[in-house]
Amino acid sequence: MESLTFRHLTGRVCSTQGWDHLLSSVRGAYQQEARDATRNDPNRAFLIYIYNINMAALENCRKETGSVHMWFSDIAAKIRGAEPQIINDSKTPSGRVHVGALRGVIIHDAVFRVLKSRGVPARFLFGVDDYDPLDEIPAGDAEREHFEKYLGAPLCNVPPPPGSAASDMAEHYIREFFDVFAELGVQAEPYRMRDLYRSGKFDEVIDAILRRADVVRRVYLEVSGSKRSETWYPFQAICEKCGRLGTTEVTAYDGKEVEYVCRPDLVQWARGCGHRGKVSPFDGRGKLPWKLEWVAKWRTFPVTIEGAGKDHNTRGGARDVSSACLREIFGLSPPVNIPYEFFLVGGAKMSSSRGIGAMAREMADFLPPEVLRFLILRTQPNRPLNVTLDEEFIVKLFNDFDRAHHRAFHDPKAIEDEKLVYRLSEVKSENDYYAENFHIVIMLVQMPHMDLVAEVEKRKGAPLSPAERRHLDRRVQAARYWLDRYAAEEEKMRLLSTLPARAASLTPAQRGFLRVLADALPKAEWSDTALQKAIFDAARLTPIDQPPAFQSIYRTLLDRESGPKAGSFLAFLDREFVIARFKEVPFDQIEFWRDTGVSPEAFEGWLSKEKSKIQTIRAASHQTQDGGVIEFTVTLDDGKTYMKRVSAEKADPRVILQQCNIDIPIEYA
RNA sequence: GAGCCCGUAGCUCAGUCGGUAGAGCAGCGGCCUUUUAAGCCGUGUGUCGAGGGUUCGAUUCCCUCCGGGCUCACCA
């Protein structure tokens, strides 16, 4: 074990680029060495010990240099050399596009960007499957009768819903999706299937596929187990009589024309007209079924990278069938696959049948583009992505994004792929900027009397740059959108018209605090700073710790644990209303005394500590059934007054002062 | 019926080409006393779902099982 080739290798190579591969081969050789040596050597325990130390060193070296790979780097690593890459994705515009479709778009875009950044020539194509038949009435559109008569016709031949300025149905729906592309910084090159078919670009492939229809039938049977009759052909002609292609069945091909029947009962969702005809399959007179259309795209462009959702990626599913057809008919290998899981939006009560809430358009209106990209990119494609629209999830999402942002710019330990997640989330590359915490933005937005920008600048400690202002405005939009559409009632800071039921859970000390505060409010100056001070004063005079004190205010007014800065909030409200609300909370003096009392020893300890600062001490004693309490009101030299409540049974004011060696006279109340 | 993914700290999840694990939040301890527009510092011993196999060594690879989620079996 002459070892350690790896020792000087790691020392020397760690700092250089591309050492990963080298290190892994060293590692492999080393492991082999370890295996052989431990087998042959009697001092196994010692050897193993040495090996473990060395392996750990190797590991550390690897971690420090940062070889943790995000999924997109792994995919980019599969692409060897600098061969030009063609990335493809597509969508059928048969209705408003669901958020789920964004996952594939962002995934492909990320791979596209990574490849380009590594100097690989790449294109990102995005196809509009507008030659697909209309097989379902779009959700959300009341114009059922408008679409019903076109069921089975190619989407690009269906007129747009009434009122739309688009040329056809496909354009109407895809436009909304492409708008989102632009906002998310996705620079894909769009193409439309109608153009490919009509221009004859697919003619050669269509001919090849129809000539090998027997192969297609066999693949369907072997791969997906679905039987096709001897006369079945993978093509759908557009019926010359009724214009549908979802209902036609091709039964023969002679190399020039196909024979077809437009069958009334071929599919459930549309009714063919019964026409029989013979027509050329070229120049847009029909289309390939979707699985073969995939083959046609892969072969024609040719596509080298194309991911697909999990619904296609099951064994024997669409992807398998298409891959097998590509191999058998054209002898080509299918593109690099990126199987990805679903992207769902749950939680909030939304009606997907009405097409509300879970649309790509809505999500892009809500989340800032970089946050939406981040949400998708940070999750491995094989993990389902289920977004909840509650406060906790959304605030955490923004915070995670802000953390990634911060690490990318300021954390020297951040490794390359961590920074890359952030960089790929950006719509376009930007310098560092101040991003306000989203939870705070939500709060601020609900305080209409506040100057939001001024407050944020105060928090930042400097004026906002134009870019920062833009990001802030976008977050304000997100906060308002969330409050309007998704926030649950209890997540909103709505001033409650009556005392909430949960006020019953307030502790005696909290109730006492509200009483002390309420008693101070009639004389208080009604401004945010004065009120904030009054709250702290009341907390000391109760006495109560600050967190429960503030919680009691939020609980009684908003039924929340936390809220806006209390002084500003109260200043916004009516004085009499606030006093009345605080006094509405039931209060029991005996319990209050018990809850806020301290032992004489604790009081002594406190007094001794503050001894040098004491200005005045007042004492008042109160009798109760089980003894009584002495309330010491101590004012320190900073002007702050503290209340300490001690059991009267066990305490004599004079004795306590003597013990603490304090000679300030006590004023008795 | 066929197949895929997941099961790791109270919660949400990272990680692992095999060298027995780590972030955020929560929690706990301390500090502060103009932190409530979520202050500051410290703090992570968890049968890495269960059992078996390969190995010097498994959370990581293989097999079986349990639990959870999903997909395809018509079309896209």
Short mmCIF file of N, CA and C in Angstrom, two decimals, chain A residues 433-521:
data_model
loop_
_atom_site.label_atom_id
_atom_site.label_comp_id
_atom_site.label_asym_id
_atom_site.label_seq_id
_atom_site.Cartn_x
_atom_site.Cartn_y
_atom_site.Cartn_z
N TYR A 433 -29.07 42.29 -4.97
CA TYR A 433 -30.01 43.35 -4.60
C TYR A 433 -30.68 43.00 -3.28
N TYR A 434 -31.24 44.03 -2.64
CA TYR A 434 -31.94 43.82 -1.38
C TYR A 434 -33.36 43.35 -1.67
N ALA A 435 -33.72 42.18 -1.12
CA ALA A 435 -35.07 41.66 -1.30
C ALA A 435 -35.75 41.64 0.05
N GLU A 436 -36.87 42.30 0.16
CA GLU A 436 -37.56 42.34 1.44
C GLU A 436 -38.22 41.00 1.73
N ASN A 437 -38.10 40.59 2.99
CA ASN A 437 -38.74 39.37 3.48
C ASN A 437 -40.23 39.37 3.11
N PHE A 438 -40.67 38.26 2.52
CA PHE A 438 -42.03 38.24 1.99
C PHE A 438 -43.10 38.32 3.08
N HIS A 439 -42.79 37.73 4.22
CA HIS A 439 -43.76 37.79 5.31
C HIS A 439 -43.99 39.25 5.73
N ILE A 440 -42.89 39.98 5.73
CA ILE A 440 -43.00 41.39 6.09
C ILE A 440 -43.77 42.16 5.02
N VAL A 441 -43.55 41.80 3.79
CA VAL A 441 -44.32 42.46 2.72
C VAL A 441 -45.80 42.19 2.91
N ILE A 442 -46.15 40.96 3.26
CA ILE A 442 -47.56 40.63 3.48
C ILE A 442 -48.14 41.50 4.59
N MET A 443 -47.37 41.66 5.66
CA MET A 443 -47.83 42.50 6.77
C MET A 443 -48.01 43.95 6.31
N LEU A 444 -46.99 44.46 5.66
CA LEU A 444 -47.00 45.87 5.25
C LEU A 444 -48.17 46.19 4.33
N VAL A 445 -48.42 45.26 3.43
CA VAL A 445 -49.48 45.48 2.47
C VAL A 445 -50.84 45.63 3.16
N GLN A 446 -50.94 45.03 4.33
CA GLN A 446 -52.22 45.09 5.04
C GLN A 446 -52.33 46.29 5.97
N MET A 447 -51.31 47.12 5.95
CA MET A 447 -51.34 48.33 6.77
C MET A 447 -51.41 49.51 5.81
N PRO A 448 -52.60 49.83 5.37
CA PRO A 448 -52.73 50.80 4.28
C PRO A 448 -52.22 52.20 4.65
N HIS A 449 -52.14 52.51 5.95
CA HIS A 449 -51.71 53.85 6.31
C HIS A 449 -50.19 54.00 6.29
N MET A 450 -49.49 52.85 6.11
CA MET A 450 -48.03 52.91 6.15
C MET A 450 -47.47 53.27 4.77
N ASP A 451 -46.36 53.96 4.79
CA ASP A 451 -45.63 54.20 3.55
C ASP A 451 -44.69 53.01 3.35
N LEU A 452 -45.12 52.10 2.51
CA LEU A 452 -44.44 50.82 2.39
C LEU A 452 -42.99 50.96 1.95
N VAL A 453 -42.78 51.77 0.93
CA VAL A 453 -41.42 51.92 0.42
C VAL A 453 -40.52 52.53 1.49
N ALA A 454 -41.04 53.52 2.20
CA ALA A 454 -40.24 54.17 3.24
C ALA A 454 -39.86 53.16 4.32
N GLU A 455 -40.82 52.33 4.69
CA GLU A 455 -40.54 51.33 5.73
C GLU A 455 -39.46 50.35 5.28
N VAL A 456 -39.56 49.91 4.04
CA VAL A 456 -38.58 48.95 3.53
C VAL A 456 -37.20 49.61 3.46
N GLU A 457 -37.17 50.86 3.05
CA GLU A 457 -35.89 51.55 3.00
C GLU A 457 -35.30 51.71 4.40
N LYS A 458 -36.19 51.89 5.37
CA LYS A 458 -35.72 51.99 6.74
C LYS A 458 -35.09 50.67 7.17
N ARG A 459 -35.73 49.58 6.80
CA ARG A 459 -35.20 48.26 7.16
C ARG A 459 -33.88 47.98 6.44
N LYS A 460 -33.82 48.39 5.19
CA LYS A 460 -32.59 48.16 4.44
C LYS A 460 -31.49 49.08 4.95
N GLY A 461 -31.88 50.27 5.41
CA GLY A 461 -30.91 51.23 5.90
C GLY A 461 -30.34 52.09 4.80
N ALA A 462 -30.98 52.04 3.64
CA ALA A 462 -30.51 52.85 2.51
C ALA A 462 -31.65 52.93 1.50
N PRO A 463 -31.60 53.91 0.63
CA PRO A 463 -32.63 53.99 -0.41
C PRO A 463 -32.57 52.78 -1.33
N LEU A 464 -33.70 52.43 -1.90
CA LEU A 464 -33.75 51.29 -2.82
C LEU A 464 -33.29 51.72 -4.20
N SER A 465 -32.55 50.82 -4.84
CA SER A 465 -32.16 51.08 -6.23
C SER A 465 -33.38 50.81 -7.11
N PRO A 466 -33.35 51.26 -8.36
CA PRO A 466 -34.49 51.00 -9.24
C PRO A 466 -34.80 49.50 -9.34
N ALA A 467 -33.76 48.67 -9.41
CA ALA A 467 -34.00 47.22 -9.50
C ALA A 467 -34.66 46.70 -8.23
N GLU A 468 -34.20 47.20 -7.10
CA GLU A 468 -34.79 46.77 -5.82
C GLU A 468 -36.24 47.20 -5.73
N ARG A 469 -36.49 48.39 -6.21
CA ARG A 469 -37.85 48.90 -6.22
C ARG A 469 -38.75 48.01 -7.08
N ARG A 470 -38.20 47.58 -8.21
CA ARG A 470 -38.96 46.72 -9.12
C ARG A 470 -39.28 45.37 -8.44
N HIS A 471 -38.26 44.80 -7.80
CA HIS A 471 -38.49 43.52 -7.11
C HIS A 471 -39.49 43.67 -5.97
N LEU A 472 -39.39 44.81 -5.26
CA LEU A 472 -40.33 45.05 -4.16
C LEU A 472 -41.75 45.15 -4.70
N ASP A 473 -41.91 45.90 -5.78
CA ASP A 473 -43.25 46.05 -6.36
C ASP A 473 -43.81 44.69 -6.76
N ARG A 474 -42.94 43.83 -7.27
CA ARG A 474 -43.41 42.52 -7.69
C ARG A 474 -43.84 41.68 -6.48
N ARG A 475 -43.12 41.83 -5.38
CA ARG A 475 -43.50 41.10 -4.17
C ARG A 475 -44.79 41.65 -3.57
N VAL A 476 -44.97 42.96 -3.70
CA VAL A 476 -46.22 43.55 -3.23
C VAL A 476 -47.37 42.96 -4.05
N GLN A 477 -47.16 42.84 -5.35
CA GLN A 477 -48.17 42.23 -6.20
C GLN A 477 -48.46 40.81 -5.75
N ALA A 478 -47.41 40.05 -5.45
CA ALA A 478 -47.57 38.67 -4.99
C ALA A 478 -48.35 38.63 -3.68
N ALA A 479 -48.01 39.54 -2.77
CA ALA A 479 -48.67 39.56 -1.46
C ALA A 479 -50.16 39.87 -1.64
N ARG A 480 -50.46 40.86 -2.46
CA ARG A 480 -51.87 41.24 -2.67
C ARG A 480 -52.62 40.09 -3.34
N TYR A 481 -51.97 39.47 -4.32
CA TYR A 481 -52.61 38.37 -5.03
C TYR A 481 -52.92 37.23 -4.06
N TRP A 482 -51.95 36.95 -3.23
CA TRP A 482 -52.12 35.86 -2.26
C TRP A 482 -53.26 36.19 -1.29
N LEU A 483 -53.28 37.42 -0.79
CA LEU A 483 -54.32 37.80 0.16
C LEU A 483 -55.70 37.75 -0.47
N ASP A 484 -55.78 38.19 -1.72
CA ASP A 484 -57.08 38.23 -2.40
C ASP A 484 -57.59 36.84 -2.76
N ARG A 485 -56.67 35.96 -3.20
CA ARG A 485 -57.14 34.71 -3.78
C ARG A 485 -56.95 33.48 -2.92
N TYR A 486 -55.89 33.44 -2.15
CA TYR A 486 -55.56 32.18 -1.49
C TYR A 486 -55.58 32.22 0.04
N ALA A 487 -55.34 33.37 0.62
CA ALA A 487 -55.18 33.42 2.07
C ALA A 487 -56.45 32.98 2.79
N ALA A 488 -56.27 32.14 3.80
CA ALA A 488 -57.41 31.77 4.64
C ALA A 488 -57.75 32.96 5.52
N GLU A 489 -58.98 33.01 6.00
CA GLU A 489 -59.40 34.16 6.79
C GLU A 489 -58.48 34.41 7.98
N GLU A 490 -58.07 33.30 8.63
CA GLU A 490 -57.26 33.50 9.84
C GLU A 490 -55.83 33.91 9.49
N GLU A 491 -55.48 33.81 8.22
CA GLU A 491 -54.14 34.25 7.83
C GLU A 491 -54.10 35.74 7.49
N LYS A 492 -55.27 36.31 7.34
CA LYS A 492 -55.32 37.74 7.07
C LYS A 492 -55.34 38.49 8.37
N MET A 493 -54.78 39.68 8.35
CA MET A 493 -54.80 40.46 9.56
C MET A 493 -56.05 41.31 9.58
N ARG A 494 -57.13 40.64 9.79
CA ARG A 494 -58.38 41.37 9.78
C ARG A 494 -58.74 41.74 11.21
N LEU A 495 -58.98 42.99 11.42
CA LEU A 495 -59.39 43.45 12.75
C LEU A 495 -60.74 42.83 13.06
N LEU A 496 -60.82 42.12 14.19
CA LEU A 496 -62.05 41.41 14.49
C LEU A 496 -63.05 42.32 15.18
N SER A 497 -64.30 42.17 14.79
CA SER A 497 -65.32 43.06 15.36
C SER A 497 -65.70 42.63 16.77
N THR A 498 -65.45 41.38 17.12
CA THR A 498 -65.72 40.95 18.49
C THR A 498 -64.51 40.21 19.04
N LEU A 499 -64.50 40.06 20.35
CA LEU A 499 -63.39 39.37 20.98
C LEU A 499 -63.35 37.92 20.51
N PRO A 500 -62.22 37.43 19.94
CA PRO A 500 -62.18 36.06 19.45
C PRO A 500 -62.26 35.04 20.59
N ALA A 501 -62.80 33.88 20.25
CA ALA A 501 -62.98 32.84 21.26
C ALA A 501 -61.66 32.40 21.87
N ARG A 502 -60.62 32.43 21.03
CA ARG A 502 -59.33 31.95 21.54
C ARG A 502 -58.71 32.88 22.58
N ALA A 503 -59.32 34.05 22.79
CA ALA A 503 -58.84 34.91 23.86
C ALA A 503 -59.00 34.20 25.21
N ALA A 504 -59.85 33.19 25.24
CA ALA A 504 -60.07 32.44 26.48
C ALA A 504 -58.81 31.73 26.94
N SER A 505 -57.89 31.50 26.02
CA SER A 505 -56.67 30.78 26.39
C SER A 505 -55.58 31.70 26.92
N LEU A 506 -55.85 32.98 27.05
CA LEU A 506 -54.84 33.90 27.58
C LEU A 506 -54.57 33.59 29.05
N THR A 507 -53.32 33.75 29.45
CA THR A 507 -52.94 33.46 30.83
C THR A 507 -53.36 34.61 31.74
N PRO A 508 -53.43 34.36 33.04
CA PRO A 508 -53.75 35.45 33.98
C PRO A 508 -52.80 36.63 33.83
N ALA A 509 -51.52 36.34 33.58
CA ALA A 509 -50.55 37.43 33.43
C ALA A 509 -50.88 38.26 32.19
N GLN A 510 -51.26 37.57 31.11
CA GLN A 510 -51.60 38.30 29.88
C GLN A 510 -52.85 39.16 30.09
N ARG A 511 -53.82 38.59 30.80
CA ARG A 511 -55.03 39.36 31.08
C ARG A 511 -54.69 40.60 31.91
N GLY A 512 -53.81 40.40 32.91
CA GLY A 512 -53.39 41.52 33.74
C GLY A 512 -52.69 42.58 32.92
N PHE A 513 -51.85 42.12 32.00
CA PHE A 513 -51.13 43.07 31.14
C PHE A 513 -52.10 43.91 30.33
N LEU A 514 -53.11 43.27 29.76
CA LEU A 514 -54.09 44.01 28.96
C LEU A 514 -54.80 45.04 29.82
N ARG A 515 -55.05 44.69 31.08
CA ARG A 515 -55.70 45.63 31.99
C ARG A 515 -54.77 46.82 32.27
N VAL A 516 -53.52 46.52 32.56
CA VAL A 516 -52.55 47.59 32.84
C VAL A 516 -52.42 48.52 31.63
N LEU A 517 -52.35 47.90 30.47
CA LEU A 517 -52.21 48.69 29.25
C LEU A 517 -53.47 49.53 29.01
N ALA A 518 -54.62 48.91 29.18
CA ALA A 518 -55.89 49.62 28.96
C ALA A 518 -56.00 50.82 29.89
N ASP A 519 -55.50 50.65 31.12
CA ASP A 519 -55.57 51.75 32.08
C ASP A 519 -54.64 52.90 31.69
N ALA A 520 -53.56 52.56 30.98
CA ALA A 520 -52.60 53.60 30.59
C ALA A 520 -53.02 54.31 29.31
N LEU A 521 -53.86 53.67 28.52
CA LEU A 521 -54.16 54.21 27.20
C LEU A 521 -54.94 55.52 27.17
#
